Coordinates of C-alpha atoms in Angstrom, one line a residue:
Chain A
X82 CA 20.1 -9.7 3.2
X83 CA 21.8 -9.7 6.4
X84 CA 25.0 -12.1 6.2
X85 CA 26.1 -13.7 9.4
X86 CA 29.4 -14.7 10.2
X87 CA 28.9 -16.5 12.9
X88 CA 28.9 -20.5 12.1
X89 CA 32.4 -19.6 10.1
X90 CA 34.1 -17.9 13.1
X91 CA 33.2 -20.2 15.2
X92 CA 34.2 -23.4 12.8
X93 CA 37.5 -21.5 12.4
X94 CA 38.1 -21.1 16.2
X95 CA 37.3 -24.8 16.8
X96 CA 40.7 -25.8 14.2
X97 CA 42.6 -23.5 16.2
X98 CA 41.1 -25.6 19.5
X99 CA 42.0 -28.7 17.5
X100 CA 45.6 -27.4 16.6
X101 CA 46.2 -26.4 20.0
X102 CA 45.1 -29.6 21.8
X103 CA 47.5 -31.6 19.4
X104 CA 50.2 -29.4 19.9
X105 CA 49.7 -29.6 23.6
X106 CA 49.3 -33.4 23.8
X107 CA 53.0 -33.8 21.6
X108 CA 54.7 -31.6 23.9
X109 CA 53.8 -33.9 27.1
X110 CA 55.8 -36.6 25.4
X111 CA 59.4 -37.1 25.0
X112 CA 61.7 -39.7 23.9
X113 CA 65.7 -40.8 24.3
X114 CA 66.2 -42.6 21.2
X115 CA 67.3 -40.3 18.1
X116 CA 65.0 -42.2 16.4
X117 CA 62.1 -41.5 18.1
X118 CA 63.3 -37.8 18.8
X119 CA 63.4 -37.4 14.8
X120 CA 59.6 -39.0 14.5
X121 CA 58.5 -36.8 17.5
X122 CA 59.8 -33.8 16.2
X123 CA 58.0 -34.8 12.4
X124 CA 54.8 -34.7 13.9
X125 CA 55.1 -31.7 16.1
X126 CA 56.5 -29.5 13.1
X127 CA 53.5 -30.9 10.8
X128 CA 51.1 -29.9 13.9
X129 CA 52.9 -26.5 14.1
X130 CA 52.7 -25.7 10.6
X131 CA 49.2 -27.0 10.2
X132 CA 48.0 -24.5 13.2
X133 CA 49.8 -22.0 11.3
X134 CA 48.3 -22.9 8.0
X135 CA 44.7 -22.6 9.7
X136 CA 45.3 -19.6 11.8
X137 CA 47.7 -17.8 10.0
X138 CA 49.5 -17.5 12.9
X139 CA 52.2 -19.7 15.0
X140 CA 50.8 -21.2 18.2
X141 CA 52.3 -19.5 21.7
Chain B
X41 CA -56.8 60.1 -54.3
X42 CA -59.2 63.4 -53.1
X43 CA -57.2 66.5 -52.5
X44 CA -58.5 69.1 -50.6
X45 CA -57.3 72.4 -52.3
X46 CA -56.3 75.0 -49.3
X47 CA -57.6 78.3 -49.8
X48 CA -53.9 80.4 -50.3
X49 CA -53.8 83.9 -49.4
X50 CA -52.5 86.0 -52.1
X51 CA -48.6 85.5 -52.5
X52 CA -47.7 89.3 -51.4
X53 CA -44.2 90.4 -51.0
X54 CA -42.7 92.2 -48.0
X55 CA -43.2 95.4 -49.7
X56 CA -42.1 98.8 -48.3
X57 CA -45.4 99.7 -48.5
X58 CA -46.9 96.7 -46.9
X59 CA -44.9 98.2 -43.8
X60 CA -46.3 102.0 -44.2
X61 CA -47.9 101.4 -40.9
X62 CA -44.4 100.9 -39.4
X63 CA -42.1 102.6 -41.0
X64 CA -44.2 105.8 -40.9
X65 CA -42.7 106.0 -37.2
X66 CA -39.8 106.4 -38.7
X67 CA -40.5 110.2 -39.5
X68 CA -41.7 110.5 -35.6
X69 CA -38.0 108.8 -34.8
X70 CA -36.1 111.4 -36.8
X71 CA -38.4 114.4 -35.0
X72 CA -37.7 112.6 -31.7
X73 CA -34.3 112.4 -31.9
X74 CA -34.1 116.0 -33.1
X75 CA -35.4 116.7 -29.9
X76 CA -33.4 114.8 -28.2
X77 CA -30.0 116.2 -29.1
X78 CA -28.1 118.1 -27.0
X79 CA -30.2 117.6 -24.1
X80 CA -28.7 117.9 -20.6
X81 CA -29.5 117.9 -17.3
X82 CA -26.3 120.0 -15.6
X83 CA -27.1 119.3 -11.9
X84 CA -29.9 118.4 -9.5
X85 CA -31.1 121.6 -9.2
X86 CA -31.5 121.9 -13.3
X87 CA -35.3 121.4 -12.8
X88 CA -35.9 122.8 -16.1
X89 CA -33.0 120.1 -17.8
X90 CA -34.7 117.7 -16.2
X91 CA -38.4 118.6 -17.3
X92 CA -37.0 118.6 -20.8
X93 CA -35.2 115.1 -20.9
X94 CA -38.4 113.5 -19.6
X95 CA -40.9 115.2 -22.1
X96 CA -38.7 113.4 -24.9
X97 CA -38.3 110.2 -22.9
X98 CA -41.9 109.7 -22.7
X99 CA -42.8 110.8 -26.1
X100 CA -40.3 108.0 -27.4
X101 CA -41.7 105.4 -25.2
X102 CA -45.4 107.0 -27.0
X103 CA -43.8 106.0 -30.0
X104 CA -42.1 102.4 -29.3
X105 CA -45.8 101.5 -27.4
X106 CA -47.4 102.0 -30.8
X107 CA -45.1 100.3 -32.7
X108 CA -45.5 97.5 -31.1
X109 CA -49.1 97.3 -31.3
X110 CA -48.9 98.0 -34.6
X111 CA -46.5 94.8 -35.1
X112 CA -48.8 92.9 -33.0
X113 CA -51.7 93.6 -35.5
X114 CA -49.7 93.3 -38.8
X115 CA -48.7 89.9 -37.4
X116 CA -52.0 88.8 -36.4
X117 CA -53.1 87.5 -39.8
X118 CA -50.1 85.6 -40.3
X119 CA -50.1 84.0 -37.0
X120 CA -53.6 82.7 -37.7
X121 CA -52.5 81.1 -41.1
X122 CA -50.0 80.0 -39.5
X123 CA -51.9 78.1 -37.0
X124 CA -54.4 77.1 -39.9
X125 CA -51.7 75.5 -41.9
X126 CA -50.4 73.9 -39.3
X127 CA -53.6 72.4 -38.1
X128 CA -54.6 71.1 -41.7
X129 CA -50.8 69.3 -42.0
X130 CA -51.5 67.7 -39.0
X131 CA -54.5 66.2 -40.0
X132 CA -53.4 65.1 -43.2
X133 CA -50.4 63.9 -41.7
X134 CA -52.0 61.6 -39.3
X135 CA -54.0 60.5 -42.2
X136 CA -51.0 59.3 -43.6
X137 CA -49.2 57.8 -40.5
X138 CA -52.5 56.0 -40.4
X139 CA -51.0 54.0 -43.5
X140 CA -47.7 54.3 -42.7
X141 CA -47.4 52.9 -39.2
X142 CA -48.3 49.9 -39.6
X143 CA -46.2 49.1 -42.4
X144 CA -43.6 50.6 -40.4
X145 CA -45.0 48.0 -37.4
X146 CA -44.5 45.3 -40.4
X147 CA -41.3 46.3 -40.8
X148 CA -40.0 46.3 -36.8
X149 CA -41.5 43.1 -36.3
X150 CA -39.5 41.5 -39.7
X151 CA -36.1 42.7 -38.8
X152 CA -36.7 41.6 -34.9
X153 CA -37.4 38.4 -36.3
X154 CA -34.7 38.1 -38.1
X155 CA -32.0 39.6 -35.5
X156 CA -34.2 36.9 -33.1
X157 CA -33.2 34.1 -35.4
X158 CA -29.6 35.0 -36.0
X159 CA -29.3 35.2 -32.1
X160 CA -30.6 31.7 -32.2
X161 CA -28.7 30.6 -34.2
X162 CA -25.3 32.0 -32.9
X163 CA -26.3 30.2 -29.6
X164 CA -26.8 27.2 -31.4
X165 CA -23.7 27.3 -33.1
X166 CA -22.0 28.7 -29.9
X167 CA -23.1 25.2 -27.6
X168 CA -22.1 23.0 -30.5
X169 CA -18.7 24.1 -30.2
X170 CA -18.2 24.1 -27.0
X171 CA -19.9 20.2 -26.8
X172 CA -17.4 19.4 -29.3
X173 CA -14.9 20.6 -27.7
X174 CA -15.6 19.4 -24.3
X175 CA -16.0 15.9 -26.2
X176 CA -12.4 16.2 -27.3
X177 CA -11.1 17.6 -24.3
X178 CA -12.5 15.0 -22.5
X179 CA -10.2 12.0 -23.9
X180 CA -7.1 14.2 -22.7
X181 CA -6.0 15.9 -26.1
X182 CA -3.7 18.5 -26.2
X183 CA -4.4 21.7 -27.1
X184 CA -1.5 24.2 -28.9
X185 CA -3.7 27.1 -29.5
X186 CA -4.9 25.9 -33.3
X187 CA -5.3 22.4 -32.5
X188 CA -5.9 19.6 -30.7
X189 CA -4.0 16.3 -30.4
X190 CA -3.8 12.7 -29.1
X191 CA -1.1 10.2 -30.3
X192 CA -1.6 10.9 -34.3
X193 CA -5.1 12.1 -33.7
X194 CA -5.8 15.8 -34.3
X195 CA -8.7 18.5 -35.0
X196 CA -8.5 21.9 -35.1
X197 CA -10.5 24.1 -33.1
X198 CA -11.8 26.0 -36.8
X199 CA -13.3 21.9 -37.7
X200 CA -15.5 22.2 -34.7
X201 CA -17.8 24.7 -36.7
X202 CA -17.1 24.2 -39.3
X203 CA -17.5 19.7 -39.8
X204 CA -20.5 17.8 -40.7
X205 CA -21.7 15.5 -37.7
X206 CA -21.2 12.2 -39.2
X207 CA -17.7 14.2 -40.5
X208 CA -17.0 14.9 -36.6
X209 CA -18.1 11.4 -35.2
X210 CA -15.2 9.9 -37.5
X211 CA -13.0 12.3 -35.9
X212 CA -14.1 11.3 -32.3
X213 CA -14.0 7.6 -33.0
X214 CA -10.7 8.4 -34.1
X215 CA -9.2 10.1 -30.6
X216 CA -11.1 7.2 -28.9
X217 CA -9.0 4.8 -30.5
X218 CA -6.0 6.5 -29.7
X219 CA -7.5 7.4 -26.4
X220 CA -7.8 3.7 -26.0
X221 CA -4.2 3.0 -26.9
X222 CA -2.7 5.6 -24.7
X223 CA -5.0 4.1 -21.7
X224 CA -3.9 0.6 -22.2
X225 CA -0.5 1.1 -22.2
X226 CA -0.8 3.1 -19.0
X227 CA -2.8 0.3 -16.9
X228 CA 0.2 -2.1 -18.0
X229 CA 2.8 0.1 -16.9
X230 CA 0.4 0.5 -13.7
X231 CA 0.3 -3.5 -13.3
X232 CA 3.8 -4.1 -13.8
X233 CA 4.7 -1.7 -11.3
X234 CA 2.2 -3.3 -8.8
X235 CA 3.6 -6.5 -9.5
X236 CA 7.5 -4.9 -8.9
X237 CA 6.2 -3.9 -5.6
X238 CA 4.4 -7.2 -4.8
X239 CA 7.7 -8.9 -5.6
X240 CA 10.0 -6.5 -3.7
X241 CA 7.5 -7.1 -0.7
X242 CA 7.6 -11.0 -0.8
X243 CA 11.6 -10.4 -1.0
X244 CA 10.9 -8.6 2.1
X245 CA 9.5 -11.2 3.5
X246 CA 11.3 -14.0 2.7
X247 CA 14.8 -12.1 4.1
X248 CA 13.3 -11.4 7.4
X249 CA 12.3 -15.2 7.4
X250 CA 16.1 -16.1 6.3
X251 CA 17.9 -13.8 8.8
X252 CA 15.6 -15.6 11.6
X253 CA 16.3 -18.8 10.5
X254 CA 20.2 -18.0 10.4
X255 CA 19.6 -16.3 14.2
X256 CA 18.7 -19.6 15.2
X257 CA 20.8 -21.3 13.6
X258 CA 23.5 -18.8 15.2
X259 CA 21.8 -19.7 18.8
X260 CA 22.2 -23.6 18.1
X261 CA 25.6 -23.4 17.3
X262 CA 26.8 -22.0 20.5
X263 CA 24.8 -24.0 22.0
X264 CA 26.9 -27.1 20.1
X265 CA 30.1 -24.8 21.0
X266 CA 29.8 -25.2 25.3
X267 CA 28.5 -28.5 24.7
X268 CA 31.5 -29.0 23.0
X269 CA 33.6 -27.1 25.6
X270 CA 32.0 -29.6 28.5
X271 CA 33.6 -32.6 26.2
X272 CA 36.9 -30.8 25.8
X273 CA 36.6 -30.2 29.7
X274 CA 36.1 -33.6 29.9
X275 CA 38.7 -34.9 27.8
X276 CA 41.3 -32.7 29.3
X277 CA 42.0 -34.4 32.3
X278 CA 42.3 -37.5 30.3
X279 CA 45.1 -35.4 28.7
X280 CA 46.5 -34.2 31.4
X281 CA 46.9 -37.6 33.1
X282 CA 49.8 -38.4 30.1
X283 CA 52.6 -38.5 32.4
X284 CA 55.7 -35.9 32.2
X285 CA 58.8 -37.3 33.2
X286 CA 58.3 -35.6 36.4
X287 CA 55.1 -37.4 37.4
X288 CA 54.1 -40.9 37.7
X289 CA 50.4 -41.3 37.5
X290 CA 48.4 -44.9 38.1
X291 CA 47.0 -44.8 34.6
X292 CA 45.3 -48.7 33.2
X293 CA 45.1 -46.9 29.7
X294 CA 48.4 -46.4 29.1
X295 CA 52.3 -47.8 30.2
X296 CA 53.2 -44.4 30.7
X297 CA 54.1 -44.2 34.3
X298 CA 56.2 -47.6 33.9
X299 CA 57.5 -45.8 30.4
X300 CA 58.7 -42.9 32.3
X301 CA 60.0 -44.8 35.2
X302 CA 62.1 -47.1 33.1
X303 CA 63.5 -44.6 31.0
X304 CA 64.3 -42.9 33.8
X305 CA 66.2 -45.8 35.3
X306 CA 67.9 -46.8 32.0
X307 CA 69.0 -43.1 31.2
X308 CA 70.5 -42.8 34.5
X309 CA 73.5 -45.3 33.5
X310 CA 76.8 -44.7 32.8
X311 CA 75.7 -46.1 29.0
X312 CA 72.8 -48.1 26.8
X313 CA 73.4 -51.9 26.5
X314 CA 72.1 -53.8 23.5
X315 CA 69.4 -55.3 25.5
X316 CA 68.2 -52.1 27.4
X317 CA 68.6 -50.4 23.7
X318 CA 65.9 -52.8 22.5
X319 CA 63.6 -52.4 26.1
X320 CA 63.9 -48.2 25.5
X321 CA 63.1 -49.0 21.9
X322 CA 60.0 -51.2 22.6
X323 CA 59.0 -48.3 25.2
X324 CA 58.8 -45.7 23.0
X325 CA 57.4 -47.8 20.2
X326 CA 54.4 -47.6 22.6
X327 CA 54.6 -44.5 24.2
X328 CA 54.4 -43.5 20.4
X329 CA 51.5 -45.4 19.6
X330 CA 50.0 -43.8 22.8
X331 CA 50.7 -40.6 21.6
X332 CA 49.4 -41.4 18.1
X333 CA 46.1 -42.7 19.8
X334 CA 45.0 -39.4 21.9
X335 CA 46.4 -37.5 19.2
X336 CA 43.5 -39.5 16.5
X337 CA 41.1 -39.7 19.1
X338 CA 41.7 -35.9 20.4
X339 CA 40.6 -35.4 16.4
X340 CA 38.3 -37.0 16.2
X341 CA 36.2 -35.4 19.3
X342 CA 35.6 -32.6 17.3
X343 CA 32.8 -32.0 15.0
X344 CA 32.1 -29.5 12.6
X345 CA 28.6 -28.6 10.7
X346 CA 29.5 -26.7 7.3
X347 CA 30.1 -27.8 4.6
X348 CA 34.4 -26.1 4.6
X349 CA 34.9 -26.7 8.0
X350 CA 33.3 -30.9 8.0
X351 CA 35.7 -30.9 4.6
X352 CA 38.9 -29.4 6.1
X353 CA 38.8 -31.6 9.2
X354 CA 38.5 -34.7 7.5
X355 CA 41.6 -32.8 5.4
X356 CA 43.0 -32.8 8.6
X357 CA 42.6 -36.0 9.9
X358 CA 43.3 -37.8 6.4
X359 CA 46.6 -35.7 6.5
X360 CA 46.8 -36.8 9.9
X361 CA 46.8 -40.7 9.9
X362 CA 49.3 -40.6 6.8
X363 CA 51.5 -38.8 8.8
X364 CA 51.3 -40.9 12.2
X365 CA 51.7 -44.0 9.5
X366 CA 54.7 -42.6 7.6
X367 CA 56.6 -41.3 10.5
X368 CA 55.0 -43.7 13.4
X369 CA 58.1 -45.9 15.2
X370 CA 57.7 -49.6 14.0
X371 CA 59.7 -52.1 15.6
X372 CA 62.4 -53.5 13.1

């Protein structure tokens, strides 16, 4: 029987979407305190490693 | 039984005198031949040669002339009994082939008879074979030369003359049954393989009936996929509305613009006061808490249909909201 690939390739490309969106919304923010540098930073390295994790590859 | 008694001439023997009349030309042969010596003609002018020579010629051809009528006479009597004996064996003869003929008719007729029935009865025997045969034969047994065989059935081609019929019937009811065994086995193997092919077909069927179904399904999917790329077009310039430090944007949703503005004006002195430390805090307590928000709510615009990718975005998301709660700013 014929096996299409399709739904899968095109679930996988909407994580990277996901990934990519997230990533892009973190990097409009920035902060002064060290504190909230340190949080902001957490969150973009969880985002980075979970594009990675889902793509295999680190986002440009 | 009448005989007639043949008058026989007297039994006379070939005497010498019985032949006077011939052989007294023997003393005219001797004279003649006296006369005949030494008699030449020396050329064709030896008229007197020549007279001589022909004298004696002609009286020897005298003399041969009246042998021969004398033969002709001496034979004369015997000719006729000849020709008299003759004549009475033939009709005594066909007397007796009178009797004999048709016993010897009899006879011919008997032996034709019998030659007619052994004829008969080679035919006879001759078809009966051959229908046995052809019976045998006919429930597709082997044949090696000697005999024939189905399964464990077997005759040999000898039994076909050679067998009784009720001796030849058992054998035939015998090749039936195996006839019968050998047949049934091959209409199972012919159904079995019918229903093989019946199965593959309705395989056939079924996978041509899948693939379209997983076409469409293919087809509604990227449909979903630009409806979902409208909502992302959408959403993006709610995105891009968060304000950079560089741009100040009249946004209700979100303190941004003020955010940016103030943090701006409190970065630009000299150093942080205890008070200002506490307004930057509450700032970015928000501006985190923004940034939480349209990172959940980003997440949450996007939908997934099977079964791994529904389970590893609600992963995601799960992950997600434990990591904006452990790491979110809280005000102390």
């Amino acid at each position: 029987m014929e096996t299409l690939l399709l739904p899968e390739i095109s679930e996988a490309d909407k994580l990277e979407m996901l990934m990519s969106e997230l990533i892009k919304i973190s990097d409009r923010f920035e902060f002064e305190t060290p504190e909230a540098q340190k949080k902001h930073q957490a969150i973009r390295s969880t985002l980075f490693m979970s594009y990675y994790h889902t793509t295999g590859k680190m986002p440009s | 039984m009448s005989v007639e008694v043949l008058e026989l001439p007297e039994k006379t023997e070939a005497k010498a005198d019985n032949l006077a009349p011939i052989t007294v030309f023997e003393n005219e042969i001797t004279r003649i031949k006296k006369s005949a010596e030494g008699l030449k003609i020396a050329d064709i002018n030896d008229k007197a040669g020549y007279l001589k020579v022909s004298t004696v010629r002609k009286e020897a051809k005298k003399l041969r002339v009246e042998v021969e009528k004398v033969r002709v006479g001496l034979k004369a009597d015997a000719l006729a009994w000849g020709r008299a004996v003759d004549s009475k064996a033939g009709e005594i003869e066909n007397k007796i082939l009178e009797i004999e003929s048709p016993l010897l008719e009899m006879e011919k007729a008997h032996e034709a008879e019998k030659e007619r029935i052994k004829s008969e009865n080679e035919r006879i025997l001759k078809e009966k074979i051959q229908k046995r045969c052809a019976i045998i034969t006919s429930l597709d047994a082997k044949f090696n030369g000697v005999t024939y065989t189905l399964g464990d059935a077997t005759i040999e081609h000898s039994d076909f003359e050679k067998l009784s019929d009720d001796e030849f019937q058992t054998k035939v009811e015998w090749f039936e049954a195996e006839y019968k065994v050998i047949l049934d086995a091959k209409l199972e193997a012919e159904r079995i393989a019918k229903d093989e092919a019946d199965k593959i077909e309705a395989q056939r069927v079924a996978n041509e009936a899948e693939t379209k179904r997983l076409s469409d399904e293919a087809k509604k999917l990227e449909d979903e996929r630009k409806e979902l790329e409208n909502e992302k077009a959408k959403l993006s310039p709610v995105v891009s509305e968060v304000i950079t430090p560089d741009i100040i944007v009249e946004r209700p949703i979100t303190s941004t613009p003020v955010v940016v503005e103030q943090v701006q004006t409190i970065s630009k002195g000299p150093g942080k006061s205890g008070i200002q430390l506490a307004k930057l805090k509450a700032i970015e307590i928000s501006t985190f808490n923004d940034m939480s928000a349209q990172i959940i709510a980003i997440s949450n615009g996007f939908t997934f249909k099977t079964e791994d990718g529904v389970k590893a975005h609600e992963e995601f998301k799960k992950g997600l909201q434990i990591l904006i709660d452990t790491v979110g700013l809280k005000a102390e």
